[in-house]
Short mmCIF file of C-alpha atoms and ligand atoms in Angstrom, two decimals:
data_model
loop_
_atom_site.label_atom_id
_atom_site.label_comp_id
_atom_site.label_asym_id
_atom_site.label_seq_id
_atom_site.Cartn_x
_atom_site.Cartn_y
_atom_site.Cartn_z
CA MET A 5 6.51 -0.50 21.52
CA ASN A 6 4.62 2.82 21.39
CA VAL A 7 0.71 2.80 20.65
CA ILE A 8 -0.49 5.82 18.65
CA ARG A 9 -4.02 6.78 18.30
CA THR A 10 -4.17 9.89 16.85
CA ASN A 11 -2.45 11.63 13.59
CA ALA A 12 -0.84 14.78 15.46
CA GLU A 13 1.17 12.14 17.79
CA MET A 14 1.90 10.27 14.42
CA ARG A 15 3.32 13.26 12.90
CA ALA A 16 5.34 14.24 15.93
CA TYR A 17 6.65 10.75 16.07
CA ARG A 18 8.06 10.97 12.26
CA ARG A 19 9.44 14.65 12.79
CA ARG A 20 11.55 13.30 15.52
CA ALA A 21 12.73 10.02 14.21
CA THR A 22 16.01 9.91 12.63
CA GLY A 23 16.81 7.39 9.62
CA SER A 24 14.64 5.64 7.71
CA VAL A 25 11.03 4.80 8.37
CA GLY A 26 9.10 1.56 7.32
CA LEU A 27 5.30 1.57 7.11
CA VAL A 28 3.39 -1.95 7.28
CA PRO A 29 -0.34 -1.04 6.50
CA THR A 30 -2.67 -3.85 7.97
CA MET A 31 -6.12 -4.40 9.21
CA GLY A 32 -4.86 -6.79 12.05
CA ALA A 33 -5.43 -10.54 12.95
CA PHE A 34 -1.88 -11.11 12.34
CA HIS A 35 -0.55 -14.19 10.86
CA GLY A 36 2.66 -15.58 9.14
CA GLY A 37 2.24 -13.27 6.20
CA HIS A 38 1.94 -9.93 8.51
CA HIS A 39 4.90 -11.13 10.38
CA ALA A 40 7.08 -11.65 7.21
CA LEU A 41 6.12 -7.89 6.38
CA MET A 42 7.18 -6.82 10.01
CA ARG A 43 10.64 -8.58 9.67
CA ALA A 44 11.13 -7.10 6.44
CA ALA A 45 10.46 -3.44 7.61
CA ARG A 46 12.33 -4.23 10.64
CA GLU A 47 15.56 -5.30 8.72
CA ARG A 48 15.58 -2.51 6.18
CA CYS A 49 14.18 0.40 8.09
CA ASP A 50 15.48 2.32 11.10
CA HIS A 51 12.00 2.55 12.45
CA ALA A 52 9.21 0.13 11.70
CA VAL A 53 5.58 1.37 12.05
CA VAL A 54 2.56 -1.11 11.51
CA SER A 55 -0.47 0.26 10.92
CA LEU A 56 -4.13 -1.45 12.27
CA PHE A 57 -7.04 -0.38 10.81
CA VAL A 58 -9.92 -2.07 9.53
CA ASN A 59 -11.08 0.21 6.98
CA PRO A 60 -14.88 0.22 6.64
CA THR A 61 -14.84 1.70 3.03
CA GLN A 62 -12.97 -0.97 1.25
CA PHE A 63 -15.70 -3.60 2.43
CA ASN A 64 -18.36 -4.13 0.12
CA GLU A 65 -20.40 -6.20 2.32
CA SER A 66 -21.41 -5.24 6.12
CA ALA A 67 -21.54 -8.84 7.26
CA ASP A 68 -17.87 -9.09 6.13
CA LEU A 69 -16.84 -5.88 7.81
CA GLN A 70 -18.60 -6.86 10.87
CA ALA A 71 -17.45 -10.55 11.12
CA TYR A 72 -13.69 -9.48 10.36
CA PRO A 73 -11.75 -10.97 13.26
CA ARG A 74 -10.45 -8.13 15.66
CA ASP A 75 -7.75 -8.64 18.50
CA GLU A 76 -5.97 -5.81 19.08
CA ALA A 77 -4.09 -6.92 22.30
CA ARG A 78 -2.81 -9.92 20.69
CA ASP A 79 -1.87 -8.09 17.55
CA ALA A 80 0.25 -5.60 19.88
CA ALA A 81 2.05 -8.62 21.73
CA GLU A 82 3.10 -9.94 18.47
CA ALA A 83 4.38 -6.97 16.90
CA ALA A 84 6.27 -5.78 20.03
CA ALA A 85 7.91 -9.50 20.22
CA LEU A 86 8.93 -8.73 16.42
CA GLY A 87 10.40 -5.54 17.23
CA VAL A 88 8.07 -3.10 15.84
CA ASP A 89 8.70 0.60 17.02
CA VAL A 90 5.20 1.79 16.94
CA LEU A 91 1.54 0.33 16.39
CA TYR A 92 -0.37 3.13 14.64
CA ALA A 93 -4.14 2.11 15.44
CA PRO A 94 -6.46 5.03 14.97
CA SER A 95 -10.04 5.21 15.47
CA VAL A 96 -12.54 5.16 12.71
CA GLU A 97 -13.43 9.12 13.52
CA GLU A 98 -9.97 9.92 13.73
CA VAL A 99 -9.75 8.78 10.17
CA TYR A 100 -13.12 9.72 8.72
CA PRO A 101 -13.95 12.92 10.76
CA PRO A 102 -17.44 14.13 9.84
CA GLY A 103 -17.77 15.58 6.41
CA PHE A 104 -14.98 13.59 5.01
CA ALA A 105 -15.38 13.54 1.06
CA THR A 106 -12.52 12.78 -0.75
CA SER A 107 -11.79 9.51 -2.55
CA VAL A 108 -8.65 8.37 -4.57
CA GLN A 109 -9.49 6.28 -7.40
CA VAL A 110 -7.24 4.62 -10.13
CA ALA A 111 -9.25 3.89 -13.00
CA GLY A 112 -9.17 0.76 -15.11
CA LEU A 113 -6.69 -1.51 -13.20
CA SER A 114 -9.67 -1.04 -10.19
CA ASP A 115 -12.47 -2.10 -12.27
CA VAL A 116 -11.29 -5.91 -13.16
CA LEU A 117 -11.30 -9.18 -11.22
CA GLU A 118 -11.19 -7.96 -7.00
CA GLY A 119 -12.90 -4.65 -8.49
CA ALA A 120 -15.41 -6.31 -10.63
CA GLU A 121 -16.23 -8.84 -7.76
CA ARG A 122 -16.24 -6.39 -4.97
CA GLY A 123 -17.56 -3.29 -6.95
CA PRO A 124 -15.66 -0.06 -8.09
CA GLY A 125 -15.91 1.18 -4.49
CA HIS A 126 -13.13 -1.61 -3.16
CA PHE A 127 -9.90 -0.22 -4.39
CA ALA A 128 -10.94 3.36 -3.96
CA GLY A 129 -11.45 2.74 -0.17
CA VAL A 130 -7.75 0.97 -0.31
CA CYS A 131 -6.22 3.66 -2.26
CA THR A 132 -7.89 6.67 0.02
CA ILE A 133 -6.78 4.97 3.22
CA VAL A 134 -3.13 4.11 1.73
CA SER A 135 -3.05 7.49 0.68
CA LYS A 136 -3.92 8.55 4.39
CA LEU A 137 -1.36 6.29 5.90
CA LEU A 138 1.29 7.60 3.58
CA ASN A 139 0.74 11.35 4.15
CA VAL A 140 0.38 10.62 7.94
CA VAL A 141 3.43 8.52 8.36
CA GLN A 142 5.57 9.49 5.69
CA PRO A 143 7.47 6.65 5.30
CA ASP A 144 10.42 5.69 3.03
CA LEU A 145 9.36 2.23 2.76
CA ALA A 146 5.98 0.97 2.59
CA PHE A 147 5.50 -2.74 2.82
CA PHE A 148 2.73 -4.94 1.05
CA GLY A 149 2.12 -8.74 0.34
CA GLN A 150 2.11 -10.19 -2.93
CA LYS A 151 -0.93 -12.35 -1.82
CA ASP A 152 -3.13 -9.39 -2.85
CA ALA A 153 -1.56 -8.78 -6.19
CA GLN A 154 -4.16 -6.57 -7.62
CA GLN A 155 -3.85 -4.06 -4.58
CA VAL A 156 0.00 -4.02 -5.27
CA ALA A 157 -0.76 -3.07 -8.88
CA VAL A 158 -3.18 -0.38 -7.84
CA VAL A 159 -1.22 0.93 -5.07
CA ARG A 160 1.84 1.07 -7.41
CA ARG A 161 0.02 2.92 -10.04
CA MET A 162 -1.27 5.59 -7.60
CA VAL A 163 2.18 6.00 -6.19
CA ARG A 164 3.54 6.57 -9.58
CA ASP A 165 0.50 8.62 -10.87
CA LEU A 166 0.65 10.83 -7.91
CA ASP A 167 4.20 11.26 -7.63
CA LEU A 168 3.91 9.81 -4.05
CA PRO A 169 7.40 9.97 -2.22
CA VAL A 170 7.56 6.10 -1.34
CA GLU A 171 9.31 3.35 -2.27
CA LEU A 172 7.16 -0.05 -2.43
CA ALA A 173 8.82 -3.19 -0.89
CA ILE A 174 6.55 -6.14 -2.19
CA ILE A 175 6.91 -9.62 -0.03
CA PRO A 176 6.13 -13.11 -1.27
CA THR A 177 2.90 -15.03 -0.15
CA VAL A 178 3.56 -16.71 2.80
CA ARG A 179 1.71 -20.07 3.12
CA GLU A 180 0.64 -22.71 5.28
CA PRO A 181 3.00 -26.16 5.24
CA ASP A 182 0.16 -27.55 2.83
CA GLY A 183 -0.09 -24.68 0.28
CA LEU A 184 -3.06 -22.57 2.03
CA ALA A 185 -2.21 -18.74 1.63
CA MET A 186 -2.28 -17.31 5.09
CA SER A 187 -5.17 -14.99 5.73
CA SER A 188 -6.91 -13.47 8.46
CA ARG A 189 -10.16 -14.84 6.92
CA ASN A 190 -8.79 -18.42 7.29
CA GLN A 191 -10.08 -18.26 11.20
CA ARG A 192 -13.55 -18.39 9.86
CA LEU A 193 -12.99 -21.70 8.05
CA SER A 194 -14.61 -25.10 9.57
CA PRO A 195 -12.62 -28.25 9.68
CA ASP A 196 -14.45 -29.22 6.48
CA GLU A 197 -14.20 -25.84 4.62
CA ARG A 198 -10.34 -25.61 5.59
CA ALA A 199 -9.76 -28.52 3.30
CA ARG A 200 -12.14 -27.51 0.80
CA ALA A 201 -9.89 -23.91 0.78
CA LEU A 202 -6.82 -26.17 -0.78
CA ALA A 203 -8.94 -25.65 -4.11
CA LEU A 204 -7.22 -22.33 -4.70
CA SER A 205 -3.48 -23.34 -4.49
CA ARG A 206 -4.25 -26.70 -6.01
CA ALA A 207 -5.52 -24.49 -9.05
CA LEU A 208 -2.62 -22.43 -9.00
CA ASN A 209 -0.08 -25.47 -9.00
CA ALA A 210 -1.74 -27.30 -11.82
CA ALA A 211 -1.85 -23.92 -13.95
CA THR A 212 1.98 -23.97 -12.87
CA ALA A 213 2.40 -27.56 -13.95
CA ALA A 214 0.66 -26.79 -17.42
CA ILE A 215 2.84 -23.94 -18.13
CA ASP A 216 5.80 -25.80 -17.33
CA ALA A 217 4.91 -28.54 -19.48
CA GLY A 218 4.58 -26.50 -22.39
CA VAL A 219 0.74 -25.17 -22.56
CA ARG A 220 0.64 -21.54 -23.83
CA ASP A 221 -2.97 -21.29 -24.18
CA ALA A 222 -4.73 -19.38 -21.46
CA GLU A 223 -7.82 -21.34 -21.71
CA ALA A 224 -6.34 -25.09 -21.83
CA ILE A 225 -4.18 -23.66 -18.76
CA ALA A 226 -7.34 -22.24 -17.10
CA ALA A 227 -9.09 -25.45 -17.71
CA ALA A 228 -6.48 -27.71 -16.15
CA ALA A 229 -6.38 -25.28 -12.93
CA ARG A 230 -10.42 -25.56 -12.78
CA ALA A 231 -10.38 -29.26 -12.90
CA ALA A 232 -7.59 -29.46 -9.99
CA MET A 233 -10.16 -27.75 -7.61
CA ASN A 234 -12.39 -30.76 -7.05
CA GLY A 235 -15.75 -29.25 -7.49
CA VAL A 236 -15.38 -25.80 -5.75
CA GLN A 237 -16.38 -23.13 -8.31
CA PRO A 238 -13.97 -20.17 -8.54
CA GLU A 239 -15.40 -16.36 -8.95
CA TYR A 240 -12.84 -15.82 -11.33
CA LEU A 241 -9.64 -17.79 -12.48
CA ALA A 242 -7.74 -15.42 -14.84
CA LEU A 243 -4.42 -15.51 -16.62
CA VAL A 244 -3.55 -11.68 -16.67
CA ASP A 245 -0.53 -9.45 -17.16
CA PRO A 246 0.69 -8.64 -13.70
CA ASP A 247 0.95 -5.04 -14.10
CA SER A 248 -1.89 -4.17 -16.39
CA PHE A 249 -4.20 -6.88 -15.18
CA GLN A 250 -5.28 -7.24 -18.82
CA PRO A 251 -6.22 -10.86 -19.95
CA ILE A 252 -3.60 -12.78 -21.83
CA ALA A 253 -4.65 -15.30 -24.34
CA THR A 254 -1.26 -16.72 -25.24
CA VAL A 255 1.45 -17.07 -22.52
CA ASP A 256 4.54 -15.52 -24.11
CA GLY A 257 6.39 -14.19 -20.60
CA ARG A 258 5.36 -13.29 -17.16
CA VAL A 259 1.73 -14.23 -16.57
CA LEU A 260 -0.06 -13.37 -13.10
CA ILE A 261 -2.57 -16.56 -12.71
CA ALA A 262 -5.45 -15.11 -9.79
CA VAL A 263 -8.01 -17.27 -8.36
CA ALA A 264 -10.87 -16.15 -6.11
CA ALA A 265 -13.51 -18.75 -4.63
CA ARG A 266 -15.93 -18.80 -1.80
CA ILE A 267 -15.60 -21.55 0.65
CA GLY A 268 -18.81 -21.63 2.66
CA ALA A 269 -19.26 -18.19 3.85
CA THR A 270 -15.74 -17.36 3.44
CA ARG A 271 -14.29 -15.36 0.22
CA LEU A 272 -10.58 -16.44 -0.47
CA ILE A 273 -7.99 -15.25 -2.94
CA ASP A 274 -4.76 -16.37 -3.92
CA ASN A 275 -2.27 -16.16 -6.77
CA THR A 276 1.07 -16.84 -8.43
CA ILE A 277 3.42 -15.38 -11.06
CA VAL A 278 4.74 -17.64 -13.71
CA GLN A 279 7.38 -17.28 -16.31
CA PRO A 280 7.78 -19.91 -18.86
CA ALA A 281 11.48 -21.18 -18.82
CA ALA A 282 11.95 -20.38 -22.22
CA THR A 283 10.91 -16.80 -21.72
CA ARG A 284 13.32 -16.55 -19.02
CA GLU A 285 16.43 -17.37 -20.79
CA ARG A 286 14.87 -14.76 -23.84
CA ALA A 287 14.75 -12.26 -20.90
CA SER A 288 18.35 -12.87 -19.74
CA THR A 289 19.98 -12.48 -22.67
CA THR A 290 18.16 -9.34 -24.07
P1 LIG B 20 -4.57 -7.33 5.58
O1 LIG B 20 -4.00 -7.17 7.04
O2 LIG B 20 -5.35 -8.33 5.32
O3 LIG B 20 -5.03 -6.09 4.87
O4 LIG B 20 -3.02 -7.27 4.88
C1 LIG B 20 -2.06 -6.64 5.23
C2 LIG B 20 -0.88 -6.86 4.19
O5 LIG B 20 -0.01 -8.01 4.57
C3 LIG B 20 -1.14 -6.67 2.83
O6 LIG B 20 -0.10 -6.01 2.35
C4 LIG B 20 -1.26 -8.12 2.20
O7 LIG B 20 -1.01 -8.37 1.22
C5 LIG B 20 -0.19 -8.40 3.26
N1 LIG B 20 -0.50 -10.12 3.66
C6 LIG B 20 -1.53 -10.59 3.55
N2 LIG B 20 -1.63 -12.12 3.75
C7 LIG B 20 -0.50 -12.38 3.33
C8 LIG B 20 0.56 -13.45 3.18
N3 LIG B 20 -0.33 -14.81 3.19
N4 LIG B 20 1.73 -13.18 2.69
C9 LIG B 20 2.19 -12.12 2.39
N5 LIG B 20 1.56 -10.96 2.62
C10 LIG B 20 0.17 -11.22 3.27
#
């Protein structure tokens, strides 16, 4: 596996590469979710490039940035074992040279849920770094996890609005056997917090069960979800349209249920998309 540090070397690799290139953007501290994205890139593309960059501009809390787990040697070994061709790990100075002044913003979508909690700069930071990575690597396919559902919606909109020549591949959320969505932040949980963190997936399961039982009122579904959190207070628990992220009052088709909560000092997010059985049948006959 090549480890590439500069944009110039990355561009030179891209120019030489024959066949398709897949990019998996990451911030490192790899787990099963990252592995699933890398395997998909390996399977679907001739060249799999994984970027590793802890992007300071998308962190709204400097303590969160400082505490973000970093272990490049371990990450490199795991990526190599999965058959990744390139680990693109530029320095902060390479990505943001002195005088850097540009930002890419997706209005509206970036302002709700994660955007509202983490501030308007979060998704601007995400969009700016993803644009830069797409420009430097020029992949045919870019792989993102459904775990970060709003990131998927925002990046999809940016790619469409700016006519970026890339196809997006979205990989389902990888979970621990007990349902906890894998996250680099899970490493920070104490054993007690690890147990309480199950509140998020339990909330999503309860909401799904309510919809399966025929409940259609979003407030009633959200109440059932909250009741399953065993006292953990969500920062938000919302039923929204999966593309526009606008709130849904009555479930009448695909709905994204998104939840965020602080477990001790660690902020976790999770989500699921549910399609009620009756609307599934309707969708398949129209
Ligand atoms: P991160 O390193 O946290 O920025 O994540 C890099 C990519 O991995 C993003 O596209 C995430 O959505 C994705 N990802 C993170 N956790 C998971 C997971 N549990 N399952 C699937 N994809 C994930």
